[in-house]
Short mmCIF file of C-alpha atoms and ligand atoms in Angstrom, two decimals:
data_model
loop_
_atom_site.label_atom_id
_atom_site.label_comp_id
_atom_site.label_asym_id
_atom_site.label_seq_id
_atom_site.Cartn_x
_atom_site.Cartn_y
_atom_site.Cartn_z
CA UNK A 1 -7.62 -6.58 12.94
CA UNK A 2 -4.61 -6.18 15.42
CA UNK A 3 -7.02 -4.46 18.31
CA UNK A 4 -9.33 -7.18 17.69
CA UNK A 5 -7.01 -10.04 18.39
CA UNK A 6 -5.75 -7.48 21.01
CA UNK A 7 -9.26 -8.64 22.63
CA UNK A 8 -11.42 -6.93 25.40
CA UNK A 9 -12.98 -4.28 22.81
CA UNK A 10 -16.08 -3.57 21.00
CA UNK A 11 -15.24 -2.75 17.94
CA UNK A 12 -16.92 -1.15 15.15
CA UNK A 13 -15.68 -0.61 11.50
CA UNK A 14 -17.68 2.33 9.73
CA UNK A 15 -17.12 2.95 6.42
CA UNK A 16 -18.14 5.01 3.03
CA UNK A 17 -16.75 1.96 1.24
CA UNK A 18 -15.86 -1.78 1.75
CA UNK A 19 -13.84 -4.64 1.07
CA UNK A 20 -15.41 -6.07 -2.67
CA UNK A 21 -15.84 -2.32 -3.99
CA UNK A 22 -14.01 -0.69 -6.69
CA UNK A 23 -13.90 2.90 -6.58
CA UNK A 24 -11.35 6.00 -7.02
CA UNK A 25 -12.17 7.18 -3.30
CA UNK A 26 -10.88 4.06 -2.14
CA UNK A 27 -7.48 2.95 -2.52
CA UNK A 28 -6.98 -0.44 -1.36
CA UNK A 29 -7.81 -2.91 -4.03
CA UNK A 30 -5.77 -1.08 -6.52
CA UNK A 31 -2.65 -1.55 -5.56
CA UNK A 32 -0.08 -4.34 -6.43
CA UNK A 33 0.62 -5.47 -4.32
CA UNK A 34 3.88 -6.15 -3.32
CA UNK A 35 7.13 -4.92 -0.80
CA UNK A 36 9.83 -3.01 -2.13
CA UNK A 37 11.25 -0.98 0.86
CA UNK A 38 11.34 2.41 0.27
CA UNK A 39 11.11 4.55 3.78
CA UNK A 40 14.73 6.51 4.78
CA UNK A 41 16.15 4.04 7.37
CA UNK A 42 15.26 6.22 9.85
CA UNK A 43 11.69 5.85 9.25
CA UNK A 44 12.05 2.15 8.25
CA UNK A 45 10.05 1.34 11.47
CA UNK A 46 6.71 0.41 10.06
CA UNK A 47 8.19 -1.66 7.47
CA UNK A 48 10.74 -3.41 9.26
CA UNK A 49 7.44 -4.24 11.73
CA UNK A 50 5.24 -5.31 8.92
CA UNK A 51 7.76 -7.49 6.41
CA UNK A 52 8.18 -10.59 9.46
CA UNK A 53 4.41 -10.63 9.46
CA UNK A 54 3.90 -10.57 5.35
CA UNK A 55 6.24 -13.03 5.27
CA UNK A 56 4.74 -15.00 8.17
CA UNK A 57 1.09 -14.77 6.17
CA UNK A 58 2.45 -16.08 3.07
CA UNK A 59 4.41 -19.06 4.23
CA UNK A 60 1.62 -20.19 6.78
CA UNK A 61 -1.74 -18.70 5.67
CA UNK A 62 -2.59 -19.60 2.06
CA UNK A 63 -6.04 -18.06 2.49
CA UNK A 64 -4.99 -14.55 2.82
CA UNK A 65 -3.76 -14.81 -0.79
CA UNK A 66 -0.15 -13.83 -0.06
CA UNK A 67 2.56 -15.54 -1.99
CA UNK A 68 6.62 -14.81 -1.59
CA UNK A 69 8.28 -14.00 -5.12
CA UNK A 70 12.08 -12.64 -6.24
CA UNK A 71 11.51 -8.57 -6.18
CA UNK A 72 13.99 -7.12 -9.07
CA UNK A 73 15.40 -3.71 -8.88
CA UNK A 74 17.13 -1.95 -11.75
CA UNK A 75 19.02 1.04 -11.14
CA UNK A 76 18.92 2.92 -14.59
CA UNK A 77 22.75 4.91 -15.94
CA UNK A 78 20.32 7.73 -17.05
CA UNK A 79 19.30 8.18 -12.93
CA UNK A 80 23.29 8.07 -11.46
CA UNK A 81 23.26 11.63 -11.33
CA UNK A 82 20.36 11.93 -9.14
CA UNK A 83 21.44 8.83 -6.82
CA UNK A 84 18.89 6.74 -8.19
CA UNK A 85 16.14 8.61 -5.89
CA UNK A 86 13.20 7.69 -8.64
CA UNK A 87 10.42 9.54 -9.55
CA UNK A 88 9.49 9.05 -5.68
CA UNK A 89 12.43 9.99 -4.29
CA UNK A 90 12.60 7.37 -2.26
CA UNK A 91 15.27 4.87 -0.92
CA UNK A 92 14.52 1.62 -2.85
CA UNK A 93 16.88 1.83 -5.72
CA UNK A 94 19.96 3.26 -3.24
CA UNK A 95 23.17 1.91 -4.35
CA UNK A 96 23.45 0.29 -0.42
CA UNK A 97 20.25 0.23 1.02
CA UNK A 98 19.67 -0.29 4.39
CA UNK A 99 16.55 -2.98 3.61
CA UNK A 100 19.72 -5.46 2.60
CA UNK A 101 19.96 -6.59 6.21
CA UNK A 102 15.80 -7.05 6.21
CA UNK A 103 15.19 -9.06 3.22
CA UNK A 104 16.35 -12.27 2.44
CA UNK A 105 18.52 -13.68 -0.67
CA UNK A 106 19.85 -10.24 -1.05
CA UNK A 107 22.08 -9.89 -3.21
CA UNK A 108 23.36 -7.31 -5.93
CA UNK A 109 23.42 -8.48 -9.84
CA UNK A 110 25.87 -9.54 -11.75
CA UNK A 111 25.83 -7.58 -15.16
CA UNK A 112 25.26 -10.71 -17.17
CA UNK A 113 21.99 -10.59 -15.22
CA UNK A 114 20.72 -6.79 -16.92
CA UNK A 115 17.77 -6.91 -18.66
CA UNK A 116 19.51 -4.28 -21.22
CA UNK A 117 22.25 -1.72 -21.74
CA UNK A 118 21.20 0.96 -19.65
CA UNK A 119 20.59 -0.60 -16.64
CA UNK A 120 23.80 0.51 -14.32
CA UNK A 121 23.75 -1.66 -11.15
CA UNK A 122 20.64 -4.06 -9.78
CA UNK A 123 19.96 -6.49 -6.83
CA UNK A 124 17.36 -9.04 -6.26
CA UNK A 125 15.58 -9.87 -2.55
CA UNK A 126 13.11 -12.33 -1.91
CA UNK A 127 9.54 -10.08 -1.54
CA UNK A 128 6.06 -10.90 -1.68
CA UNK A 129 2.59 -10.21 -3.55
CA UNK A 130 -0.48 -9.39 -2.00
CA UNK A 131 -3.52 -10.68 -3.81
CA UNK A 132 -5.72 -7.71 -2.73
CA UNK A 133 -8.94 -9.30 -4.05
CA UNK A 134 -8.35 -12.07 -1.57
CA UNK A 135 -6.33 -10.10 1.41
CA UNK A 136 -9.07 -7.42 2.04
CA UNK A 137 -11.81 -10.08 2.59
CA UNK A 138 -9.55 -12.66 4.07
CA UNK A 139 -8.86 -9.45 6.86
CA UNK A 140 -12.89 -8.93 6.96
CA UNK A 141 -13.30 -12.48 7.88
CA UNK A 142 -10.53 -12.67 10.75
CA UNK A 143 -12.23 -9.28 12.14
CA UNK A 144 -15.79 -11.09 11.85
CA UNK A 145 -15.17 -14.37 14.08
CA UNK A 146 -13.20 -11.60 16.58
CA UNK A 147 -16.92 -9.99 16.98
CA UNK A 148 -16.15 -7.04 15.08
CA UNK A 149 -19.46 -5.38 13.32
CA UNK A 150 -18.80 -3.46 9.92
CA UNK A 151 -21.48 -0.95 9.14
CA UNK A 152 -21.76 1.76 5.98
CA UNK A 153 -22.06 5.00 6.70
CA UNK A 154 -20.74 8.21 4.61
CA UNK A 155 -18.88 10.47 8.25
CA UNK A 156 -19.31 14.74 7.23
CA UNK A 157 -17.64 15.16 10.40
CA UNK A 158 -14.70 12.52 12.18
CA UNK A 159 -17.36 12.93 15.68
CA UNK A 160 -19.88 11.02 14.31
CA UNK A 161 -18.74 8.06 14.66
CA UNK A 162 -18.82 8.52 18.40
CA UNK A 163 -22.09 7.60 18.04
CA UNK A 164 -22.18 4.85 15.29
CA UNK A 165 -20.80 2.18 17.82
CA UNK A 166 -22.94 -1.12 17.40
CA UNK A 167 -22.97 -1.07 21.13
CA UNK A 168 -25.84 1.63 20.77
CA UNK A 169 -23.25 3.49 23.39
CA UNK A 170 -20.71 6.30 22.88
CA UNK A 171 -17.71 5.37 21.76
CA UNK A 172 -14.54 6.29 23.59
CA UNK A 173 -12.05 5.95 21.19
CA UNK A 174 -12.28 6.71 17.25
CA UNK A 175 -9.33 5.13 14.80
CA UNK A 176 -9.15 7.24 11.76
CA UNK A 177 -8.29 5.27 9.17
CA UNK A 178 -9.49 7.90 6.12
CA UNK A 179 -7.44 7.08 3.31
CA UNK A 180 -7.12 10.02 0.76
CA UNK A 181 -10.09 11.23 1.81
CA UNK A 182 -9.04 12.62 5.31
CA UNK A 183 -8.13 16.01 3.23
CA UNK A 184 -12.17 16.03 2.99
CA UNK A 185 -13.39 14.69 6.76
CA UNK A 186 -14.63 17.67 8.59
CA UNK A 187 -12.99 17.95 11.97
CA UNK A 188 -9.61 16.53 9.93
CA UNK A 189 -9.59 18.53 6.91
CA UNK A 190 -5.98 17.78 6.44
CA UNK A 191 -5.25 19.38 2.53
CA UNK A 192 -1.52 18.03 2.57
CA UNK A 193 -3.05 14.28 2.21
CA UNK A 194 -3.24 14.70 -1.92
CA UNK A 195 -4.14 11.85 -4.55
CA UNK A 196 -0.83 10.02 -6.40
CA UNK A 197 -2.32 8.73 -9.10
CA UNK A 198 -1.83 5.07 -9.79
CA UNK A 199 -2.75 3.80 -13.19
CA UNK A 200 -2.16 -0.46 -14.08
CA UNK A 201 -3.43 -2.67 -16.28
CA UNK A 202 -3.88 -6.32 -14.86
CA UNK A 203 -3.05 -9.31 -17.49
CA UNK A 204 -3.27 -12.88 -17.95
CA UNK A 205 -0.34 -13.02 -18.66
CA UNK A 206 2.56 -14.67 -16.32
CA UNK A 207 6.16 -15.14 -16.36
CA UNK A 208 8.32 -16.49 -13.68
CA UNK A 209 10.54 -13.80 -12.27
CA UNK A 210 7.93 -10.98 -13.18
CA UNK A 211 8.27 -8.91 -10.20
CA UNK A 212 10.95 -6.29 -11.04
CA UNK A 213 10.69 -2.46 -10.89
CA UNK A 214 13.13 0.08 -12.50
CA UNK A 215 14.71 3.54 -10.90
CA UNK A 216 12.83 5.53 -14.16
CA UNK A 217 11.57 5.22 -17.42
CA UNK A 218 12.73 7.28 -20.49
CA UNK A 219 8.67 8.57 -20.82
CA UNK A 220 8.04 11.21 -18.16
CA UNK A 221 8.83 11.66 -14.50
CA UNK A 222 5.05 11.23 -13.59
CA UNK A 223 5.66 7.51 -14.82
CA UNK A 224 7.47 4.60 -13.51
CA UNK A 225 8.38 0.85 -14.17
CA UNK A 226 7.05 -2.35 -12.29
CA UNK A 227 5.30 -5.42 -12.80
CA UNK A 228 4.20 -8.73 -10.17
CA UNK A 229 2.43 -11.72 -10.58
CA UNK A 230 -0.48 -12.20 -7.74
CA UNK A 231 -1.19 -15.29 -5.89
CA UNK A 232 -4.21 -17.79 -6.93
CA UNK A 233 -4.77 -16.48 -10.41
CA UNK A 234 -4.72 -12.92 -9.66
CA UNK A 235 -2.78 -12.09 -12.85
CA UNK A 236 -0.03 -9.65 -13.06
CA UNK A 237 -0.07 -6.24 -12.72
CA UNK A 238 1.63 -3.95 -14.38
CA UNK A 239 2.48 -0.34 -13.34
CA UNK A 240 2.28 2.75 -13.68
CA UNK A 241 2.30 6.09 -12.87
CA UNK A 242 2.00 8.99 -9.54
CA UNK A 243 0.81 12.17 -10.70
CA UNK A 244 0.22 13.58 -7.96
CA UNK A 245 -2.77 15.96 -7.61
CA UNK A 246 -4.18 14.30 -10.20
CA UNK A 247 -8.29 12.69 -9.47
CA UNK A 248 -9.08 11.35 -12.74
CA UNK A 249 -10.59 7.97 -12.30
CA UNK A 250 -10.70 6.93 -16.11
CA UNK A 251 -7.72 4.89 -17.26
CA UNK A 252 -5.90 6.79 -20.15
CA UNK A 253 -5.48 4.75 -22.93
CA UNK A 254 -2.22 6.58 -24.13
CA UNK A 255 -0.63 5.62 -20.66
CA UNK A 256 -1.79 2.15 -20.69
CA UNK A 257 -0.17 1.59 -24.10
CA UNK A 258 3.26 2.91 -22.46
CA UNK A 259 2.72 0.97 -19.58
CA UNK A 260 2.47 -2.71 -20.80
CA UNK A 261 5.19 -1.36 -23.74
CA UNK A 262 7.72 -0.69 -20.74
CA UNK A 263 6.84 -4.36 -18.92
CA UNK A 264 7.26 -6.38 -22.12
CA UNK A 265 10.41 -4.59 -22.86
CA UNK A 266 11.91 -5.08 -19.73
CA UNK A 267 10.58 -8.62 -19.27
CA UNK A 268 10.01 -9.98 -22.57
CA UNK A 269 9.29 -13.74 -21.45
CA UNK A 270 5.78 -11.95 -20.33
CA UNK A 271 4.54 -12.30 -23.68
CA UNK A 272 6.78 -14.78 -25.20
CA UNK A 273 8.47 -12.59 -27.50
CA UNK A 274 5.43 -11.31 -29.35
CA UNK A 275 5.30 -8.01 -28.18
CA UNK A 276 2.36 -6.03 -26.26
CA UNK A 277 -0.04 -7.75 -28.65
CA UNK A 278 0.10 -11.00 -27.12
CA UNK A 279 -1.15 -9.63 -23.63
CA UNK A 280 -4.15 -10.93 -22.47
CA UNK A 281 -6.09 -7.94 -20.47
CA UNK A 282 -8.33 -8.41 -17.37
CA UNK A 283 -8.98 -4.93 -16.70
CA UNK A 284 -7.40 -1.55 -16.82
CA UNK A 285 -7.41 0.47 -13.22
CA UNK A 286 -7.06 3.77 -11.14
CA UNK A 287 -6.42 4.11 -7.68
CA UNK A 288 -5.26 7.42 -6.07
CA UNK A 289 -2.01 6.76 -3.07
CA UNK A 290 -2.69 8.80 -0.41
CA UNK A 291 0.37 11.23 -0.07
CA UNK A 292 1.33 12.90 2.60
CA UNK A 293 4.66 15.55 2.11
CA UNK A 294 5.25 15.09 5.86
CA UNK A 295 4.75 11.57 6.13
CA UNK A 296 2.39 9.05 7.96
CA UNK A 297 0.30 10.66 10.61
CA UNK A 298 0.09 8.41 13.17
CA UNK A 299 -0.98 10.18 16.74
CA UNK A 300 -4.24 10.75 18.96
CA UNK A 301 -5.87 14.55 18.98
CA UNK A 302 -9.18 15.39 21.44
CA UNK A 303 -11.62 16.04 18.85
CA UNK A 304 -14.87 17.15 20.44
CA UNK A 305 -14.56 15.71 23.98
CA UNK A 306 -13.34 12.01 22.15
CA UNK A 307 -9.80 10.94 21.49
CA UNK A 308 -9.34 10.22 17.60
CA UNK A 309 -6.95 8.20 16.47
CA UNK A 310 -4.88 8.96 13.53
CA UNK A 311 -3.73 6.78 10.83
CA UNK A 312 -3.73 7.88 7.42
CA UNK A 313 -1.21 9.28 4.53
CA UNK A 314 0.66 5.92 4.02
CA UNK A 315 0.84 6.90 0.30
CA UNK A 316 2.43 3.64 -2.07
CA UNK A 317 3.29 1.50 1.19
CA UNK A 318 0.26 1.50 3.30
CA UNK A 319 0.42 -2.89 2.74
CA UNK A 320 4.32 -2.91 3.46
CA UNK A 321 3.97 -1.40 6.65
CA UNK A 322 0.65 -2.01 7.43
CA UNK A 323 1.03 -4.26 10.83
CA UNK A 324 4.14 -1.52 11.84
CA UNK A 325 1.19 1.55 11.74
CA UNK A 326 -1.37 -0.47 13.64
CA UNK A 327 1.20 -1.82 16.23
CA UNK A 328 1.73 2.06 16.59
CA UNK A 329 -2.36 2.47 16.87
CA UNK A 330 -2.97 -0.40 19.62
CA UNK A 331 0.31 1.06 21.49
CA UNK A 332 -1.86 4.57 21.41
CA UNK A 333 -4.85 2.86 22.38
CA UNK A 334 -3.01 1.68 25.26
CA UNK A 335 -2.28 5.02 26.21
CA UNK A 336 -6.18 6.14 26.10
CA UNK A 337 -7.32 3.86 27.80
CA UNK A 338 -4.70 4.35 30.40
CA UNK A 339 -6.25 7.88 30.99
CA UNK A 340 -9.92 6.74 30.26
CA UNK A 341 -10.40 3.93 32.47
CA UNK A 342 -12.40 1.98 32.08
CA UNK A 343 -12.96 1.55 28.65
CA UNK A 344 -16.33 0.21 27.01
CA UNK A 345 -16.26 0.42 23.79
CA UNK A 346 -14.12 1.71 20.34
CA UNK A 347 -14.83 2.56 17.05
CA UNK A 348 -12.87 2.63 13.84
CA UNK A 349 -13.43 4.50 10.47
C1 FAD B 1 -1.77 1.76 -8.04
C2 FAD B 1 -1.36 1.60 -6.61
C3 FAD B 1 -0.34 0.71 -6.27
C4 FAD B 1 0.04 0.53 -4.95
N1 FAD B 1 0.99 -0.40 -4.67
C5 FAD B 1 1.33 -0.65 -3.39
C6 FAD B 1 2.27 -1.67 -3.09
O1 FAD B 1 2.77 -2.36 -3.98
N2 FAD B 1 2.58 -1.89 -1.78
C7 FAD B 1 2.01 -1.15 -0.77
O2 FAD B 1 2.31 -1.39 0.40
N3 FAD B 1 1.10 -0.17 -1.05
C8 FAD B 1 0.75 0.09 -2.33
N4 FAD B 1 -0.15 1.08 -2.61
C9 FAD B 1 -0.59 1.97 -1.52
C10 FAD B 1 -1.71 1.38 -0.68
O3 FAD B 1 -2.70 0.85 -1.51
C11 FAD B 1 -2.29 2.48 0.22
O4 FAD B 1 -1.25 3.07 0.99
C12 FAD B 1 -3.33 1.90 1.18
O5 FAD B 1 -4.23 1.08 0.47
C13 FAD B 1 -4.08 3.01 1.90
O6 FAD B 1 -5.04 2.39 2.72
P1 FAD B 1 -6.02 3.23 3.62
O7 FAD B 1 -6.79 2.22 4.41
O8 FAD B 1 -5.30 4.30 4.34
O9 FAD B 1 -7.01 3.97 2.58
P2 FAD B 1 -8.27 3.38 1.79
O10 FAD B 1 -8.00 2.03 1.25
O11 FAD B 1 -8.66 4.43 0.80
O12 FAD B 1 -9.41 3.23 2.89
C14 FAD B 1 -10.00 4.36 3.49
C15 FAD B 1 -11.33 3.94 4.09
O13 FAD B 1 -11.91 5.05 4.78
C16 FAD B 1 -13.23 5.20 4.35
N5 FAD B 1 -13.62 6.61 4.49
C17 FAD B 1 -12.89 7.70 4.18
N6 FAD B 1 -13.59 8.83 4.43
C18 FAD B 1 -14.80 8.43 4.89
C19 FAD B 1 -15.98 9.11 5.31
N7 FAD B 1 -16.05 10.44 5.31
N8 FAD B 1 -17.04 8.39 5.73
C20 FAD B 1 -16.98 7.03 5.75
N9 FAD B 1 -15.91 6.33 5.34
C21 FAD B 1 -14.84 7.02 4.91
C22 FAD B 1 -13.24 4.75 2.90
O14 FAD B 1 -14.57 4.45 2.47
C23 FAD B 1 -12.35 3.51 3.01
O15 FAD B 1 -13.08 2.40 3.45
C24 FAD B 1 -0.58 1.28 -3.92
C25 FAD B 1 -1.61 2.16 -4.24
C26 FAD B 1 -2.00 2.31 -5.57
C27 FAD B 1 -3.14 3.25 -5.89
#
């Protein structure tokens, strides 16, 4: 969307699977979902670029299904001794993060503010909640009156969508926006992009205050702690697990039971009191993060005589620093085009 409102490109979008489907191989409408910072603050770049935007959507653009809520995150005793790293040993739960100075209404909790004994320290920030059944579509339709042209295709190989441009020309530039699957493109093949398992169950259910997240949970390592309520009926989702390496599409029933245990516990008011029982489910879900050890690959590469762009592994963040990563790709572009010149035409997978 951000090299189509760029303007002066044709663009076409080729994909195995779209905005509407539900699939494991396709990672989007699974998640959340919502911003809880959680790069190093050295690589906070893509989601300090991304949050002023979020924000932006949700105050000005109801359509994109984008509300702001009060994010809540409990740093549990039992995880001191590790620094509070999480089961993703990341910087969220950081006894002074960095993201204090980003988000707004920061503020550490009181202890009279614990949802129970063994929660050690806490703080609150104002975040928000993508509505992903509304936010993918809502992006199709601001791509569609730019003139962009979304086609279906299932790529073998990254250079064949040098010749899927709408234009009926070559394109010159190819965005590789692959997903988990970019450890399966030929020509990218990259094997350290592995699934991270996401399992949630979305409820009826709603409770003000619901969007709250915990440093660990008491179950397993492979499991952790959050909940959010989405904009325009969405429901709330509750969360879930990264087992990482880990394919299996089919919701296990043992984990869902955990799951929706651990978000009534720590929010009781979800349920009025009465316990899991009194949840009202929508659906049970999978989606796979795409992880990447090293990080975010975000760079061009000559593949076959075309420059490919790359921009894929954003694991459990790819919405919270989704405009950072494609400011990075149009700033790239730049620098193509600046050697190609002049430029007819693009494509993006
Ligand atoms: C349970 C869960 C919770 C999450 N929560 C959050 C959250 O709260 N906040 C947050 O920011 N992020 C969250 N994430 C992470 C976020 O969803 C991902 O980082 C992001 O969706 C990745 O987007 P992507 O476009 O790279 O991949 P995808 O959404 O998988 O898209 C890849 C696209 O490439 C296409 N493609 C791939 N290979 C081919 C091929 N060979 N031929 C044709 N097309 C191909 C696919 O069909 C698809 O259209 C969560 C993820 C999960 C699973």
């Amino acid at each position: 969307m951000q090299l189509a409102k760029h303007g002066g490109f044709d663009i076409t979008v080729v994909a195995k699977h779209m905005p509407g489907d539900y699939d494991i191989e396709y990672t989007s409408p699974w998640a959340g979902a919502n911003v809880l910072p959680m790069s190093v603050e050295k690589g906070s770049r893509w989601e300090r670029r991304t949050w002023p935007v979020l924000k932006q959507l949700a105050k000005e653009v109801p359509d994109a299904g984008i509300h702001l809520q009060i994010a809540r995150v409990y740093r549990l005793a039992k995880d001191e001794a590790t620094d509070f790293k999480g089961p993703l040993d990341d910087s969220l739960f950081a006894a002074d993060p960095w993201y204090k100075s980003l988000m707004d209404d920061f503020r550490e909790l009181p202890s009279s503010e614990f949802p129970h004994a063994g929660v050690r320290s806490g703080c609150e920030f104002q975040s928000a909640c993508i509505n992903t059944a509304i936010y993918l579509p809502w992006l199709v339709s601001q791509c569609l009156k730019r003139g962009v042209v979304f086609k279906r295709a299932v790529l073998k190989h990254i250079s064949e969508a040098t010749g899927m441009s709408h234009t009926g020309k070559k394109a010159d530039i190819v965005i590789n926006a692959s997903g988990v699957l970019a450890s399966r493109l030929g020509g990218v093949m990259d094997t350290s992009v592995r699934p991270a398992r996401g399992q949630i169950v979305v409820v009826r259910n709603e409770a003000p205050n619901n969007m709250m997240t915990t440093s660990g949970c008491d179950d397993t390592d492979e499991e952790i702690v959050y909940s959010m309520t989405r904009a325009a009926g969405g429901g709330t989702v509750l969360g879930g697990t990264y087992q990482i390496d880990n394919w299996d599409a089919n919701p296990d029933p043992n984990i869902a039971i955990r799951i929706m245990k651990r978000a009534v516990e720590l929010h009781p008011e979800l349920t009025g009191g009465r316990g899991i029982e009194a949840l009202s489910i929508i659906r049970h879900g999978v989606g796979v993060r795409p992880y990447r050890k090293a990080g975010v690959r975000i760079e061009k590469e000559k593949i076959d005589g075309t420059w490919v762009i790359h921009n894929y592994g954003h694991a459990g963040w790819g919405y919270q620093g989704s405009y950072g990563c494609a400011e990075a790709v149009v700033d790239l572009v730049g620098e193509v085009i600046a050697e190609l010149k002049p430029v007819k035409r693009q494509s993006k997978l």
